[in-house]
Structures are given as C-alpha cells and as structure tokens.
PDB file of C-alpha atoms in Angstrom:
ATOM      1  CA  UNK A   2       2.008  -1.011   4.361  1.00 54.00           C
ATOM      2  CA  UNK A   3       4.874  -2.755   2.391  1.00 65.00           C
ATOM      3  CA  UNK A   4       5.760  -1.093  -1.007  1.00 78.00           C
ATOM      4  CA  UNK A   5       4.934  -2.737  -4.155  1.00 81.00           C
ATOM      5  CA  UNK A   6       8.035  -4.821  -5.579  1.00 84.00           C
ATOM      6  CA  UNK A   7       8.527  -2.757  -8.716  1.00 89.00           C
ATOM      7  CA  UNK A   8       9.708  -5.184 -11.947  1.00 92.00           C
ATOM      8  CA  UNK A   9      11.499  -2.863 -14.320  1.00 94.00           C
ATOM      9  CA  UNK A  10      12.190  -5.020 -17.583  1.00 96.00           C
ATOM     10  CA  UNK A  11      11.027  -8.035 -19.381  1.00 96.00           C
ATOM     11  CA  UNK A  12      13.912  -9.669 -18.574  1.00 96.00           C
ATOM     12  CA  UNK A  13      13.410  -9.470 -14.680  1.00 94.00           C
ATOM     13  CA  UNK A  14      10.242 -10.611 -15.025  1.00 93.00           C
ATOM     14  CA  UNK A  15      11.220 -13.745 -16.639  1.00 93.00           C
ATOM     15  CA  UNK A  16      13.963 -14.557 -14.020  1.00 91.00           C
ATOM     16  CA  UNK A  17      11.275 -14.085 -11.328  1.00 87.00           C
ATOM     17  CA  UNK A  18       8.408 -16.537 -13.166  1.00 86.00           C
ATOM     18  CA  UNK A  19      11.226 -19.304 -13.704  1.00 88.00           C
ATOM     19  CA  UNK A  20      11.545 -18.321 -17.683  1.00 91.00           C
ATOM     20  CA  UNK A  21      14.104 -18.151 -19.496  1.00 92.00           C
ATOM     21  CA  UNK A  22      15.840 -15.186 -20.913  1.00 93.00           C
ATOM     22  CA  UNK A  23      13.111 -12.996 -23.513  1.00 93.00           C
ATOM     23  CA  UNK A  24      14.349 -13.447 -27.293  1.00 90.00           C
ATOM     24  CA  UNK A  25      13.316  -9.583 -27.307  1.00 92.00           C
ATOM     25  CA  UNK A  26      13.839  -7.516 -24.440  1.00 93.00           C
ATOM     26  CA  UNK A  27      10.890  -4.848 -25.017  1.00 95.00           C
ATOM     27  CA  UNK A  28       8.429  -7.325 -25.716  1.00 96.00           C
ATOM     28  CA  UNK A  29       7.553 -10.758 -24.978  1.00 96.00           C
ATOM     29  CA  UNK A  30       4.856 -13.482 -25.574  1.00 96.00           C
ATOM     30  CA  UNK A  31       4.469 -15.841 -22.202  1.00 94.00           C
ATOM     31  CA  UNK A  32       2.914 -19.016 -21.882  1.00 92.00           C
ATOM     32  CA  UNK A  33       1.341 -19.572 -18.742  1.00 84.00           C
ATOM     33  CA  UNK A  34       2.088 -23.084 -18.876  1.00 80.00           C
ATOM     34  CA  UNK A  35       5.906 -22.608 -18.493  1.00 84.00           C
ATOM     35  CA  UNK A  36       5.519 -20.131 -15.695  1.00 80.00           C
ATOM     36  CA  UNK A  37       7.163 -21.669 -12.320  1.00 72.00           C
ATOM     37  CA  UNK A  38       4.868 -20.720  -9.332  1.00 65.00           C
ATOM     38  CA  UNK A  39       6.901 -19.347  -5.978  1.00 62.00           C
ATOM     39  CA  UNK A  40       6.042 -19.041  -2.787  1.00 58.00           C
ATOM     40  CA  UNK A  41       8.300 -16.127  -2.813  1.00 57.00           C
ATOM     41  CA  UNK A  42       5.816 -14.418  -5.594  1.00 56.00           C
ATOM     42  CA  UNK A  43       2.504 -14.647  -2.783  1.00 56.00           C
ATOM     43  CA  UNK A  44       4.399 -12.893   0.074  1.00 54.00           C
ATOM     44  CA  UNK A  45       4.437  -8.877  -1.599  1.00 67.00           C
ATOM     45  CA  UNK A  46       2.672  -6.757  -4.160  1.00 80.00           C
ATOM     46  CA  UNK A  47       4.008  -5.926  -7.392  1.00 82.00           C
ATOM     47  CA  UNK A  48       3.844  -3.103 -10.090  1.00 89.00           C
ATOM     48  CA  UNK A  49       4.969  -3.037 -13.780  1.00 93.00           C
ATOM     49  CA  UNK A  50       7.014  -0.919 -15.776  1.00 95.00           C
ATOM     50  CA  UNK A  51       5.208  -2.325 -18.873  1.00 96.00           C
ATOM     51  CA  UNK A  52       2.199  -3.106 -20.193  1.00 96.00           C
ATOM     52  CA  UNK A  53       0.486  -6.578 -19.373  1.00 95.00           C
ATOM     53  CA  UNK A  54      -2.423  -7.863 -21.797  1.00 96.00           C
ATOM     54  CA  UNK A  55      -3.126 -11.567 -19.902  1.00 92.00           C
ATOM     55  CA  UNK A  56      -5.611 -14.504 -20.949  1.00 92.00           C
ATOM     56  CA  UNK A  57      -6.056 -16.375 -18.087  1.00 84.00           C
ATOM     57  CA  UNK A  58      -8.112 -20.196 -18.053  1.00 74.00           C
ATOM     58  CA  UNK A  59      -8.444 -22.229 -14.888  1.00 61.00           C
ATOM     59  CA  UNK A  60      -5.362 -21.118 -13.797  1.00 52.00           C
ATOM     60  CA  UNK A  61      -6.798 -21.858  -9.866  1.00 53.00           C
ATOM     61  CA  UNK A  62      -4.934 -18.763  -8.315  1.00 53.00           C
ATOM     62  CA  UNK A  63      -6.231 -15.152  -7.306  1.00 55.00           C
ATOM     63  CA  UNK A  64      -5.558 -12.008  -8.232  1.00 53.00           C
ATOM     64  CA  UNK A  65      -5.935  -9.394  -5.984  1.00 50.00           C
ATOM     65  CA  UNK A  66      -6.193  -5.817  -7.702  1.00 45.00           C
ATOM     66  CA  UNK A  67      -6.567  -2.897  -4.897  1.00 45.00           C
ATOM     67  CA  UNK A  68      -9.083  -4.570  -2.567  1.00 43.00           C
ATOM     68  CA  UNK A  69     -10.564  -6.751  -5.524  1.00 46.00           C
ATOM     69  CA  UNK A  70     -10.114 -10.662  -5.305  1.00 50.00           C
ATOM     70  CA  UNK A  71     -10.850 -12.815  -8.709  1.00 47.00           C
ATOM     71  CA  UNK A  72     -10.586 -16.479  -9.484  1.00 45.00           C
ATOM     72  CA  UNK A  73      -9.761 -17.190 -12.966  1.00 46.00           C
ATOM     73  CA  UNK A  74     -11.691 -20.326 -13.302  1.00 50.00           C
ATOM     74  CA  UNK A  75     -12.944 -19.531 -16.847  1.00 55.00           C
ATOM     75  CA  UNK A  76     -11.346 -17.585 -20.026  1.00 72.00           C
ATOM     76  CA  UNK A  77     -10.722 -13.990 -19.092  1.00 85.00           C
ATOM     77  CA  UNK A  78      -8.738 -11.383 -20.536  1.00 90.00           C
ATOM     78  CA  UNK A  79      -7.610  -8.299 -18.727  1.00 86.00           C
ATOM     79  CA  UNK A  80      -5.452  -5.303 -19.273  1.00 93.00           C
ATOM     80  CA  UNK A  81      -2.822  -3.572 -16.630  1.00 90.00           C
ATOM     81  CA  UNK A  82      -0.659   0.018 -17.839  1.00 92.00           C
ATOM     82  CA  UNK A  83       2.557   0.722 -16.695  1.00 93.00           C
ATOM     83  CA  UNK A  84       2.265   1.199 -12.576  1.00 89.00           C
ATOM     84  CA  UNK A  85      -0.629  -0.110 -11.697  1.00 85.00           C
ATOM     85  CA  UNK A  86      -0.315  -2.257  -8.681  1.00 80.00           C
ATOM     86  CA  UNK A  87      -1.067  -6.201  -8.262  1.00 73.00           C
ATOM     87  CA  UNK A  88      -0.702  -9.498  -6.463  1.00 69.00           C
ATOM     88  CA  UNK A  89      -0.843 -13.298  -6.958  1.00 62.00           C
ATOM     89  CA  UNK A  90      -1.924 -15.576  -4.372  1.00 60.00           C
ATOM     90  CA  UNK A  91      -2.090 -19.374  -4.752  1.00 56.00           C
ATOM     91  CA  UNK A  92      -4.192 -21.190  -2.652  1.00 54.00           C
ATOM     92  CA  UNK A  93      -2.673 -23.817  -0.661  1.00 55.00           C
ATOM     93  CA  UNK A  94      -5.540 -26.074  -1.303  1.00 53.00           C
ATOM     94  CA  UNK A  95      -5.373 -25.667  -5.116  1.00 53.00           C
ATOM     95  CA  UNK A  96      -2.565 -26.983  -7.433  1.00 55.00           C
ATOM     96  CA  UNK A  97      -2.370 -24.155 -10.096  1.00 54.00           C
ATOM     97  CA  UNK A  98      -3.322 -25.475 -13.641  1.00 60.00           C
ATOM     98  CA  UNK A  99      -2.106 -22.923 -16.434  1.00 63.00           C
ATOM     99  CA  UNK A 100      -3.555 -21.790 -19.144  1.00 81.00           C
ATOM    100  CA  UNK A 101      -3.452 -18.838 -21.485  1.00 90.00           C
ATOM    101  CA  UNK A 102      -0.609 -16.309 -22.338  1.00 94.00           C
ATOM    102  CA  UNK A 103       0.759 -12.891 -20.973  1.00 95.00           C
ATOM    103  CA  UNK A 104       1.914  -9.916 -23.680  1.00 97.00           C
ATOM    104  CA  UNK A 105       4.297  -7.938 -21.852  1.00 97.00           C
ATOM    105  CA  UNK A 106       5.248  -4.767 -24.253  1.00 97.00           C
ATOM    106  CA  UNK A 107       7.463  -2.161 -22.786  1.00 96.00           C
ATOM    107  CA  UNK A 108       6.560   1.096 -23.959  1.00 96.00           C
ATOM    108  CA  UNK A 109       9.823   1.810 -25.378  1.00 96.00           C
ATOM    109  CA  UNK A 110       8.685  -0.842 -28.126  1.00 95.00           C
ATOM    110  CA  UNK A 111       6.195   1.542 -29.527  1.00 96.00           C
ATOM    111  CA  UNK A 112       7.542   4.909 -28.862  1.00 93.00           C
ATOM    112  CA  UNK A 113       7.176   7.411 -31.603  1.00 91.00           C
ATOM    113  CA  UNK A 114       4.315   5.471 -33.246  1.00 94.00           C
ATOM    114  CA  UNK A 115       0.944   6.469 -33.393  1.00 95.00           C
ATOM    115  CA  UNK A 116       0.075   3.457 -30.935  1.00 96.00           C
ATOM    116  CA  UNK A 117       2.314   5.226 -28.401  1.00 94.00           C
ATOM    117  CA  UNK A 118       0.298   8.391 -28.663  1.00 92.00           C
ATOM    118  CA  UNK A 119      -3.218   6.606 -28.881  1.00 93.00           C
ATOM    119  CA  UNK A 120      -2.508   3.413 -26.234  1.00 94.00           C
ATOM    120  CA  UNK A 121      -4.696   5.062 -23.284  1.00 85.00           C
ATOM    121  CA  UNK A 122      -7.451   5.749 -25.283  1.00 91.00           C
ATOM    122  CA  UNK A 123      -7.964   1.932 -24.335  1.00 93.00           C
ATOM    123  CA  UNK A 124      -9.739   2.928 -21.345  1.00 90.00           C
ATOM    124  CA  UNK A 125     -10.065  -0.833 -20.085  1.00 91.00           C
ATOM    125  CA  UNK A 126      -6.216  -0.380 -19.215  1.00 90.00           C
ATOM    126  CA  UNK A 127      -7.740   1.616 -16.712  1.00 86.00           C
ATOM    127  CA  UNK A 128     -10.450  -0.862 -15.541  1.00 86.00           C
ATOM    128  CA  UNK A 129      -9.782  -3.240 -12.504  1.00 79.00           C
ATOM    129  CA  UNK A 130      -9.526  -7.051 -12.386  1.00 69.00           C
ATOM    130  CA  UNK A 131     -13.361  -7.421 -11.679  1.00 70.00           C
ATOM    131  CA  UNK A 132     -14.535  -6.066 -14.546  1.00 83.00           C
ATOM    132  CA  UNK A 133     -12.434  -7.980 -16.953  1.00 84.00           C
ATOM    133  CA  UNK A 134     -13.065  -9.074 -20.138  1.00 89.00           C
ATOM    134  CA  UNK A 135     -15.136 -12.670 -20.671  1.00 86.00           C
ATOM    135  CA  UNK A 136     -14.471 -13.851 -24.224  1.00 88.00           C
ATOM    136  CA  UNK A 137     -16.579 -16.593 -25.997  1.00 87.00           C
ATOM    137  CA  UNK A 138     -14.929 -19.325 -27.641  1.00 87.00           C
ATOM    138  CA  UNK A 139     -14.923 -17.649 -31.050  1.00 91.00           C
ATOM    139  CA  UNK A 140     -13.500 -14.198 -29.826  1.00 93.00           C
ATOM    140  CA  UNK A 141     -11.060 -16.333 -27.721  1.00 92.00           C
ATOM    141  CA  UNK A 142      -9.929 -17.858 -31.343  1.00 93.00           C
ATOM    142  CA  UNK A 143      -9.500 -14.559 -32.849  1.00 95.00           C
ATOM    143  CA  UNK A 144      -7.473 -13.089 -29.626  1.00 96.00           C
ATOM    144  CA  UNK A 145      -5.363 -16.317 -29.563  1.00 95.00           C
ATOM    145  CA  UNK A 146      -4.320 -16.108 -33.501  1.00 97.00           C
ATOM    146  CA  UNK A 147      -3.198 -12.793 -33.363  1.00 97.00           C
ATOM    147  CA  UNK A 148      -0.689 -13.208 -30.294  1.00 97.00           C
ATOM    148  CA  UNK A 149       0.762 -16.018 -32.677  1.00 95.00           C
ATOM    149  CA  UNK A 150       1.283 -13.756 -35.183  1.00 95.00           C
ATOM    150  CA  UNK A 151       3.332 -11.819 -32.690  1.00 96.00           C
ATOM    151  CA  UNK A 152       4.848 -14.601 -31.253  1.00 94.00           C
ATOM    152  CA  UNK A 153       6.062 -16.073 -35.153  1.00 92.00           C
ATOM    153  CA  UNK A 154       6.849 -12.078 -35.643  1.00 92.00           C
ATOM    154  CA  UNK A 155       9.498 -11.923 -32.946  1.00 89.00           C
ATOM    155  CA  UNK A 156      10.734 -15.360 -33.514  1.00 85.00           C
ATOM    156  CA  UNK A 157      11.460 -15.082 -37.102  1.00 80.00           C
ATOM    157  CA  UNK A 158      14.697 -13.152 -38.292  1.00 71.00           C
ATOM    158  CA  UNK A 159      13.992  -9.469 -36.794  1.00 77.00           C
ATOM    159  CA  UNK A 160      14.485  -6.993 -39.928  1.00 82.00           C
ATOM    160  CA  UNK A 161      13.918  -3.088 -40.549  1.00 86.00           C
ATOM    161  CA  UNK A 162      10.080  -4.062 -40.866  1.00 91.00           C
ATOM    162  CA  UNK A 163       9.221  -6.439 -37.225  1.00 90.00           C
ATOM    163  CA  UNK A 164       8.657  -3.632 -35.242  1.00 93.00           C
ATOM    164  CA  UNK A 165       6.020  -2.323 -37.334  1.00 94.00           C
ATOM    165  CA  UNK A 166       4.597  -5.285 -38.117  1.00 95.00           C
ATOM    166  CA  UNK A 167       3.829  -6.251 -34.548  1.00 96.00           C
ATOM    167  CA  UNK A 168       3.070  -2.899 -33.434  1.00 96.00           C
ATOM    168  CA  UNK A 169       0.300  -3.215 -35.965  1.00 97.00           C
ATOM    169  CA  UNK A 170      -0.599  -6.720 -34.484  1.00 97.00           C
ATOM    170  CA  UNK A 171      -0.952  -4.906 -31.126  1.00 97.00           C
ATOM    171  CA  UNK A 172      -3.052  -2.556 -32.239  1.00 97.00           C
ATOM    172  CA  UNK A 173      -5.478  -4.704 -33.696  1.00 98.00           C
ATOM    173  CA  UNK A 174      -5.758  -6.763 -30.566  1.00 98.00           C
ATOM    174  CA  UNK A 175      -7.157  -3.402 -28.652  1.00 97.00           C
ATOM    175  CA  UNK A 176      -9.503  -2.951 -31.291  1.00 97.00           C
ATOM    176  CA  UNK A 177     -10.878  -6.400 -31.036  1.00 97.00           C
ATOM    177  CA  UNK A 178     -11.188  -6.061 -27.078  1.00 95.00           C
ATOM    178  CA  UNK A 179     -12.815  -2.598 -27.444  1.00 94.00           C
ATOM    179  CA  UNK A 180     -14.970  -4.713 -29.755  1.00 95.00           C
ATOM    180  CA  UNK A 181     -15.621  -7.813 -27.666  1.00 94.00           C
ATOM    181  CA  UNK A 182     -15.951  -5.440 -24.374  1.00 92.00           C
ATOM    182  CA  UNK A 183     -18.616  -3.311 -26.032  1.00 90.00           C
ATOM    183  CA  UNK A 184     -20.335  -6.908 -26.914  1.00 90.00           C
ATOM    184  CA  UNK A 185     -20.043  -7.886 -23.127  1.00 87.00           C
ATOM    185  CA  UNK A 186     -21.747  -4.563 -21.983  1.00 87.00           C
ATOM    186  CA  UNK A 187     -24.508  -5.276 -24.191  1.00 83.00           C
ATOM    187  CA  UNK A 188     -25.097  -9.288 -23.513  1.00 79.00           C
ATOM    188  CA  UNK A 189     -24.278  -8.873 -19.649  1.00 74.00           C
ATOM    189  CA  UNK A 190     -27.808  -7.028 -19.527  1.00 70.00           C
ATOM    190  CA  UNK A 191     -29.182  -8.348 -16.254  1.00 69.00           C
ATOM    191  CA  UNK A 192     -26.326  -7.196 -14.117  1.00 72.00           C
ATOM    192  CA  UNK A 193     -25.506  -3.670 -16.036  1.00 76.00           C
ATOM    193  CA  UNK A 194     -29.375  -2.819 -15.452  1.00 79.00           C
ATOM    194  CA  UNK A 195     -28.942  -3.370 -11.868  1.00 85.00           C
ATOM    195  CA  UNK A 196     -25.930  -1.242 -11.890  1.00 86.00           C
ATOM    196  CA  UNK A 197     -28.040   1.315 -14.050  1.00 88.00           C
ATOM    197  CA  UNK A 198     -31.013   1.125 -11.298  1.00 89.00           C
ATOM    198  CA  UNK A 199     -28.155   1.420  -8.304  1.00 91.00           C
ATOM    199  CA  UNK A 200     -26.579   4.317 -10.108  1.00 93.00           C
ATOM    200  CA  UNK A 201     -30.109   6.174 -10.038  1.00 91.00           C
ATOM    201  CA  UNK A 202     -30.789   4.906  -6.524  1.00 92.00           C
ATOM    202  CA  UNK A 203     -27.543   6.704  -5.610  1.00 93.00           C
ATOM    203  CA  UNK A 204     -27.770   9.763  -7.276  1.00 92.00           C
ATOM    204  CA  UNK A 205     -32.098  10.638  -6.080  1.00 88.00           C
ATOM    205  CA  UNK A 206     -30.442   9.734  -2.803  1.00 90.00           C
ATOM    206  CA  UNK A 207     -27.714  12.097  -3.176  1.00 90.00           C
ATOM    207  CA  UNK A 208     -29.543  15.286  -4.621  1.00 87.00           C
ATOM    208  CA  UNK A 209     -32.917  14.264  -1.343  1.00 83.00           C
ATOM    209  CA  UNK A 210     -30.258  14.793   0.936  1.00 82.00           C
ATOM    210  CA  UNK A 211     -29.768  18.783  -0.260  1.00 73.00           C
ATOM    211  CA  UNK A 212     -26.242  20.820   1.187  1.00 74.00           C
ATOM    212  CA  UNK A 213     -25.318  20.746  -2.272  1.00 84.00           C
ATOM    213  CA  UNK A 214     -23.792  24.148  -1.758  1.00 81.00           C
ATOM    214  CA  UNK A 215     -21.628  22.323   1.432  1.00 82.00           C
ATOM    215  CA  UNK A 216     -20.776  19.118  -0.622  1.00 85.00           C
ATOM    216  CA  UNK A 217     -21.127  20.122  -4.584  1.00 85.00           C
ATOM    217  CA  UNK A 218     -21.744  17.765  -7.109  1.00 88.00           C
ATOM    218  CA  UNK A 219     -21.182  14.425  -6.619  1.00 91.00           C
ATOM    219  CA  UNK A 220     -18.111  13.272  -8.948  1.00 92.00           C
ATOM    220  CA  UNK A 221     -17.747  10.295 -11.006  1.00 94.00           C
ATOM    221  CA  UNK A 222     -15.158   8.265  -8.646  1.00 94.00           C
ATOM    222  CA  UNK A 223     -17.880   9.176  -5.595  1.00 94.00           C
ATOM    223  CA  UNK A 224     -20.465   7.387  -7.579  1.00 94.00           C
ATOM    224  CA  UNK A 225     -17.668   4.897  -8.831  1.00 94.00           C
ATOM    225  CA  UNK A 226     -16.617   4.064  -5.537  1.00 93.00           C
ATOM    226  CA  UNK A 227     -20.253   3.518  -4.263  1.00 93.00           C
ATOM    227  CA  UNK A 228     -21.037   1.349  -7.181  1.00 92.00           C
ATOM    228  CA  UNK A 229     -17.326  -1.096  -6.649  1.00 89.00           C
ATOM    229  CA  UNK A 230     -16.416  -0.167  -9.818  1.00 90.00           C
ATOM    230  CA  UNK A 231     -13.506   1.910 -11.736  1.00 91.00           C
ATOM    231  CA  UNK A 232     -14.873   5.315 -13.145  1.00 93.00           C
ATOM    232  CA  UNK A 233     -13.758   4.291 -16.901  1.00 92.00           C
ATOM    233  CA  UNK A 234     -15.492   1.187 -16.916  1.00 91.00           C
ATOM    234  CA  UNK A 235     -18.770   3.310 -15.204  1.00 93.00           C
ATOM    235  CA  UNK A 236     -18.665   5.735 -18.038  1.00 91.00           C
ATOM    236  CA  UNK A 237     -17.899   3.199 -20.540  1.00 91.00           C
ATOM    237  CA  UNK A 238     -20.791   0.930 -19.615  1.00 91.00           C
ATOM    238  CA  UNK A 239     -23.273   4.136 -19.340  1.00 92.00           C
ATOM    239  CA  UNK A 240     -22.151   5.268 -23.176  1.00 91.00           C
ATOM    240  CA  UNK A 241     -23.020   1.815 -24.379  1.00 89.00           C
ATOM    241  CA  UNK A 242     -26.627   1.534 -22.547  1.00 88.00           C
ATOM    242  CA  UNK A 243     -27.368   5.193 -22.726  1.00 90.00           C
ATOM    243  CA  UNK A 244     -25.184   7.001 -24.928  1.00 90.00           C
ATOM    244  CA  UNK A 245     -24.255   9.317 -21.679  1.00 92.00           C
ATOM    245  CA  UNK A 246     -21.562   9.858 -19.683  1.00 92.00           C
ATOM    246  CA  UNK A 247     -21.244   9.446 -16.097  1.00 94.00           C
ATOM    247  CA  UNK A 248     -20.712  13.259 -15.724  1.00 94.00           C
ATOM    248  CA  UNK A 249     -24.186  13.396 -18.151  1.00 93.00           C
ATOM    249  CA  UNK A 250     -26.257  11.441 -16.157  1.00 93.00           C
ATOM    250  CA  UNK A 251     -24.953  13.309 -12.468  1.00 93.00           C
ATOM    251  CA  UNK A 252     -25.973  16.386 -14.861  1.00 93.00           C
ATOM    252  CA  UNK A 253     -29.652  15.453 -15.468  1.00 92.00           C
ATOM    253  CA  UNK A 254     -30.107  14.748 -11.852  1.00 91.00           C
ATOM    254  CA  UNK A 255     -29.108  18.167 -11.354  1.00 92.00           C
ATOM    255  CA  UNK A 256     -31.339  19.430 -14.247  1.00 92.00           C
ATOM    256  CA  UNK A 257     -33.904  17.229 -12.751  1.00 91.00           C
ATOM    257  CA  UNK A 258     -33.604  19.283  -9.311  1.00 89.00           C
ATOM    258  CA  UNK A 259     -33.660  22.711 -11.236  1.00 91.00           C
ATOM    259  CA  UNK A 260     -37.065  22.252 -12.663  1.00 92.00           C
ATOM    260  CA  UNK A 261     -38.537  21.496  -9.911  1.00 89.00           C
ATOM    261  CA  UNK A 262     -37.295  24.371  -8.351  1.00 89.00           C
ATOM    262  CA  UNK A 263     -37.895  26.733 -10.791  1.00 91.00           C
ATOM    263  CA  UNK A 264     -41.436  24.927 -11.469  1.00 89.00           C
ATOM    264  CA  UNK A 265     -42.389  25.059  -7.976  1.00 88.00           C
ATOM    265  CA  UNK A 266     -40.881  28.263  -6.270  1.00 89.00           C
ATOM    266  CA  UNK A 267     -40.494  31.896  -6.423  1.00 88.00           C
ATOM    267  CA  UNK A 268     -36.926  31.271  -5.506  1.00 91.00           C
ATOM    268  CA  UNK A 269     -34.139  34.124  -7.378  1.00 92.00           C
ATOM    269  CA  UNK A 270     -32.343  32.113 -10.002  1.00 93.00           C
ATOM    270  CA  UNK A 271     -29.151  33.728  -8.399  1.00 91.00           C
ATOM    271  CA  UNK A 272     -30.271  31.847  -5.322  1.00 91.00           C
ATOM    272  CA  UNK A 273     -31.203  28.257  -7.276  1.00 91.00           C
ATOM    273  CA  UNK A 274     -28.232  28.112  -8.140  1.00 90.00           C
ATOM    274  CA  UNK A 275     -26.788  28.715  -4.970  1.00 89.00           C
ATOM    275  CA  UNK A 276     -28.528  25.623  -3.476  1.00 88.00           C
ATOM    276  CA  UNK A 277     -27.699  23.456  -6.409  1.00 89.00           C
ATOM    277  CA  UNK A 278     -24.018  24.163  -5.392  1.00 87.00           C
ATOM    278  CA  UNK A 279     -23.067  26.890  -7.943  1.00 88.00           C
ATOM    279  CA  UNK A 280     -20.605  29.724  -7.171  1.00 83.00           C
ATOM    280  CA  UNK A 281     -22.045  31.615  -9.963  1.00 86.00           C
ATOM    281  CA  UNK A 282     -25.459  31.337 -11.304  1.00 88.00           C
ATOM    282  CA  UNK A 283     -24.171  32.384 -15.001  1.00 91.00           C
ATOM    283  CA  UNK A 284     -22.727  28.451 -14.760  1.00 91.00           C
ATOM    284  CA  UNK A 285     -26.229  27.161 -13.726  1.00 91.00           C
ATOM    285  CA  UNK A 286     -28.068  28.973 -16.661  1.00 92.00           C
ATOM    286  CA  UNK A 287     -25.197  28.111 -19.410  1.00 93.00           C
ATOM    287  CA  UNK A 288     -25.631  24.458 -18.100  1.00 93.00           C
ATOM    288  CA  UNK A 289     -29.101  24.215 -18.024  1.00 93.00           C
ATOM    289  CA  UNK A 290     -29.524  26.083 -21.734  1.00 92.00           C
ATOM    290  CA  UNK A 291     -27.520  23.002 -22.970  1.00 92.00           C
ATOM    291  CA  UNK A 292     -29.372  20.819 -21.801  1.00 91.00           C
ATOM    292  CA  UNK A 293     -32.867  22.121 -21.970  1.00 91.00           C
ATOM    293  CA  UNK A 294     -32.345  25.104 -25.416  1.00 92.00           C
ATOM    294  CA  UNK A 295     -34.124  27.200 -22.767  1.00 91.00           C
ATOM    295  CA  UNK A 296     -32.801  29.496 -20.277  1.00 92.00           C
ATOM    296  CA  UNK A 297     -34.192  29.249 -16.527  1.00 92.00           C
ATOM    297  CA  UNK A 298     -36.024  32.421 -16.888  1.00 91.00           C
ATOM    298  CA  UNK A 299     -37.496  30.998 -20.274  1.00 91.00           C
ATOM    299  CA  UNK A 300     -38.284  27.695 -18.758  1.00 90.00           C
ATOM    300  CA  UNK A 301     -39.814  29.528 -15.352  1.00 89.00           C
ATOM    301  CA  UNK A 302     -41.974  31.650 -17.788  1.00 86.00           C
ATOM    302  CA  UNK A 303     -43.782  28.443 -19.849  1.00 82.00           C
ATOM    303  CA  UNK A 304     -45.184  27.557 -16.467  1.00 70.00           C
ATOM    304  CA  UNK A 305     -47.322  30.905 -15.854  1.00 64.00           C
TER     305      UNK A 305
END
C-alpha cells in the first residue's frame, strides 16, 4: 500500500492547490473557488500536519476517508486533526464546481492557550467523513460570518492582540458545531433510531452467542465497526438519545445477562461471573452494585 503524501505546512499546501503564498503561515482561510484541481492530487493519499475545518457545497468531487466515499453535493462541514489520512478524487465525468472554504490552523498557532489544551475535546475531529456535519441555511450563515471575522483578523495589520483574537474566533466556531451537531443528532431521528435498534440487535446477538469468558466484552470499536461508524460519533449520538455511553449501554446488556442468571439459577456468583467473562467476581459485584444499589447476593435473595 503506498504511504500517505504527508503536507507539513500551510505553505505547501497552497503550492500544491495552485494558491498563492498564505499571508500567515500557521493559519489560513481558503476559498474553494480559487483552488486549482490536479490530476496529480487524485493519484495518492494524503495526511495533515494541521488541522482542517472544511465547508464543502456542490463541489462534484469525492472524498474518500479510510474506506468511506462521500459526494459533497449539498452544504457539509467536517473536521480532520493533525494525521488523519485522506484523498480527493474527481470524477472524470464531473467538472468540479467550488464552493465553501477550508480553515487550515497549525497547532503551533494556538499553543500555550487554553484552546490548545481543550481542542480534542471536539470529539467530531475524531469522526469520519460520513458522519459529517449538515448545516441549515441559518447555521451555515452563522459558520460563514465567523470565518470572515478570521479572515478580516489576519488580513488587517497583525498586532500583540490577532492571535488572541482569532484563537477566540476558533473557539467559538467548535462551540457552534458541537451545537449544530447535537441539533443534527436530534432532527436526524429516523436514521439514529435505526442505528439505536441495530446497536441492540448487535449486542442480544452478541451476549445469545455466550464464550464470554473466551471473547470478553464486546468493546466500543467492535460495535463501532459493525455499525460503519467511528466510536466517538457512536458514543456521542447514544449520550444525546439516551444520556449513555457506548461502554453504558454494552454494560446493561451485561447487567441484563446477570439477572437472569442469578434469577434463574443456583449458579456460585464466583462462577456467574466467570461466564460473563470476569477474572474476578469482586469486579462483577462492584459493577453490578452500580448499576443496580444491590449486590448479587442481595438481588438473588428478593427472588426467594
């Protein structure tokens, strides 16, 4: 497999999109509009050494993230951290039509600020191309205005008080997309209660099949994987719809299993939790305390 092309500065990434030279060279506002497509760009994979915050409309290419493929054929935003690996391909059918704009912010441009410390809390940095952000006009609006403001910021005269300005800019964009994402969790309700339904498909499926204390618990990027999505956006999605984790709602299961058991057998509770895949059964009862206030023993004893 080839290696990802790795683009190390702002400034190499201009020279390879046809742009001109960045007025700063930690942080730069593109327009998709003056971006000069290559054939050369579609033939390899690429990874930043920066941060990329894109809004892509009807820009008639693909991105291909992992084994993902999207078409940006309506207004999108979506977020990629330092390393993360991608790839453009333009269709040879399709003449590209640009829209949008690309913030590229090294992270030397907010080291030793509290954005620098807080930046991955941003989970969707984390999240892959399919389960980018769809903005409505309005949010677009709000989105668009502030990377002007960092745009006129880095223009204008840079003084002793830029860098903080536009840091603070920043920051309120990723507020505003944790905002607008935790909207799109919310309105997209037909497809994130199938995913819901699939998740609990999985998981009875899992737990039926038993040799827990062969295969453990399954983890969240097993049930990530089996669902096609990240395990950030999983867990992010669940806490919105259910207030749980991912890890929470694998737990239940397991809780689920442990009743039954200890409602329905005269099993040792040293061997339940042997079959639920636990080395040592002081870890089943602490776990199932937290969740239930009562320990196994107390719980086996309400049903005699």
């Amino acid at each position: 497999m080839q290696k990802p092309y790795r683009i190390k500065t702002i400034s190499e990434f201009h020279q390879l999109r046809g742009l001109p030279k960045p007025e700063h060279p930690l942080i730069s506002v593109v327009d998709y509009g003056s971006i000069i497509h290559s054939s050369d760009f579609n033939l390899t994979s690429w990874t930043l050494d920066f941060y990329s915050i894109s809004l892509k409309r009807n820009s008639a290419v693909k991105m291909k993230y992992g084994q993902q493929e999207y078409d940006f054929d309506d207004g999108i935003l979506f977020f990629m951290a330092p390393g993360q690996v991608f790839r453009i391909e333009i269709g040879n059918d399709r003449k590209p039509e640009h829209a949008g704009w690309i913030l590229l912010v090294h992270p030397d441009f907010i080291w030793n600020s509290a954005l620098a410390k807080n930046i991955r809390k941003y989970e969707y940095f984390d999240y892959s191309v399919n389960e980018a952000l769809f903005l409505s006009e309005k949010e677009e609006v709000v989105l668009n205005d502030i990377v002007g403001n960092i745009r006129q910021e880095y223009h204008s005269n840079i003084d002793k008080f830029s860098q903080d300005i536009i840091i603070s800019h920043i920051t309120t964009l990723l507020n505003y997309a944790e905002r607008f994402y935790h909207r799109q969790f919310i309105t997209r309700k037909i497809t994130n209660h199938k995913l819901l339904d699939r998740l609990e498909e999985i998981l009875v499926e899992y737990f039926r099949e038993g040799d827990l204390r062969e295969k453990g618990l399954p983890s969240v990027q097993y049930v990530a994987d089996l669902l096609n999505v990240s395990p950030k956006y999983l867990s992010g999605l669940l806490n919105v719809l259910t207030g749980q984790s991912t890890q929470q709602h694998i737990h239940d299961k397991l809780i689920e299993q442990a009743k039954e058991k200890l409602s329905t057998t005269d099993l040792p509770i040293t061997a339940i939790a042997y079959e639920l895949g636990f080395e040592h059964s002081q870890s089943f009862s602490k776990l199932f305390k937290s969740k239930t206030k009562l320990t196994p023993v107390e719980f086996r004893r309400s049903f005699t």
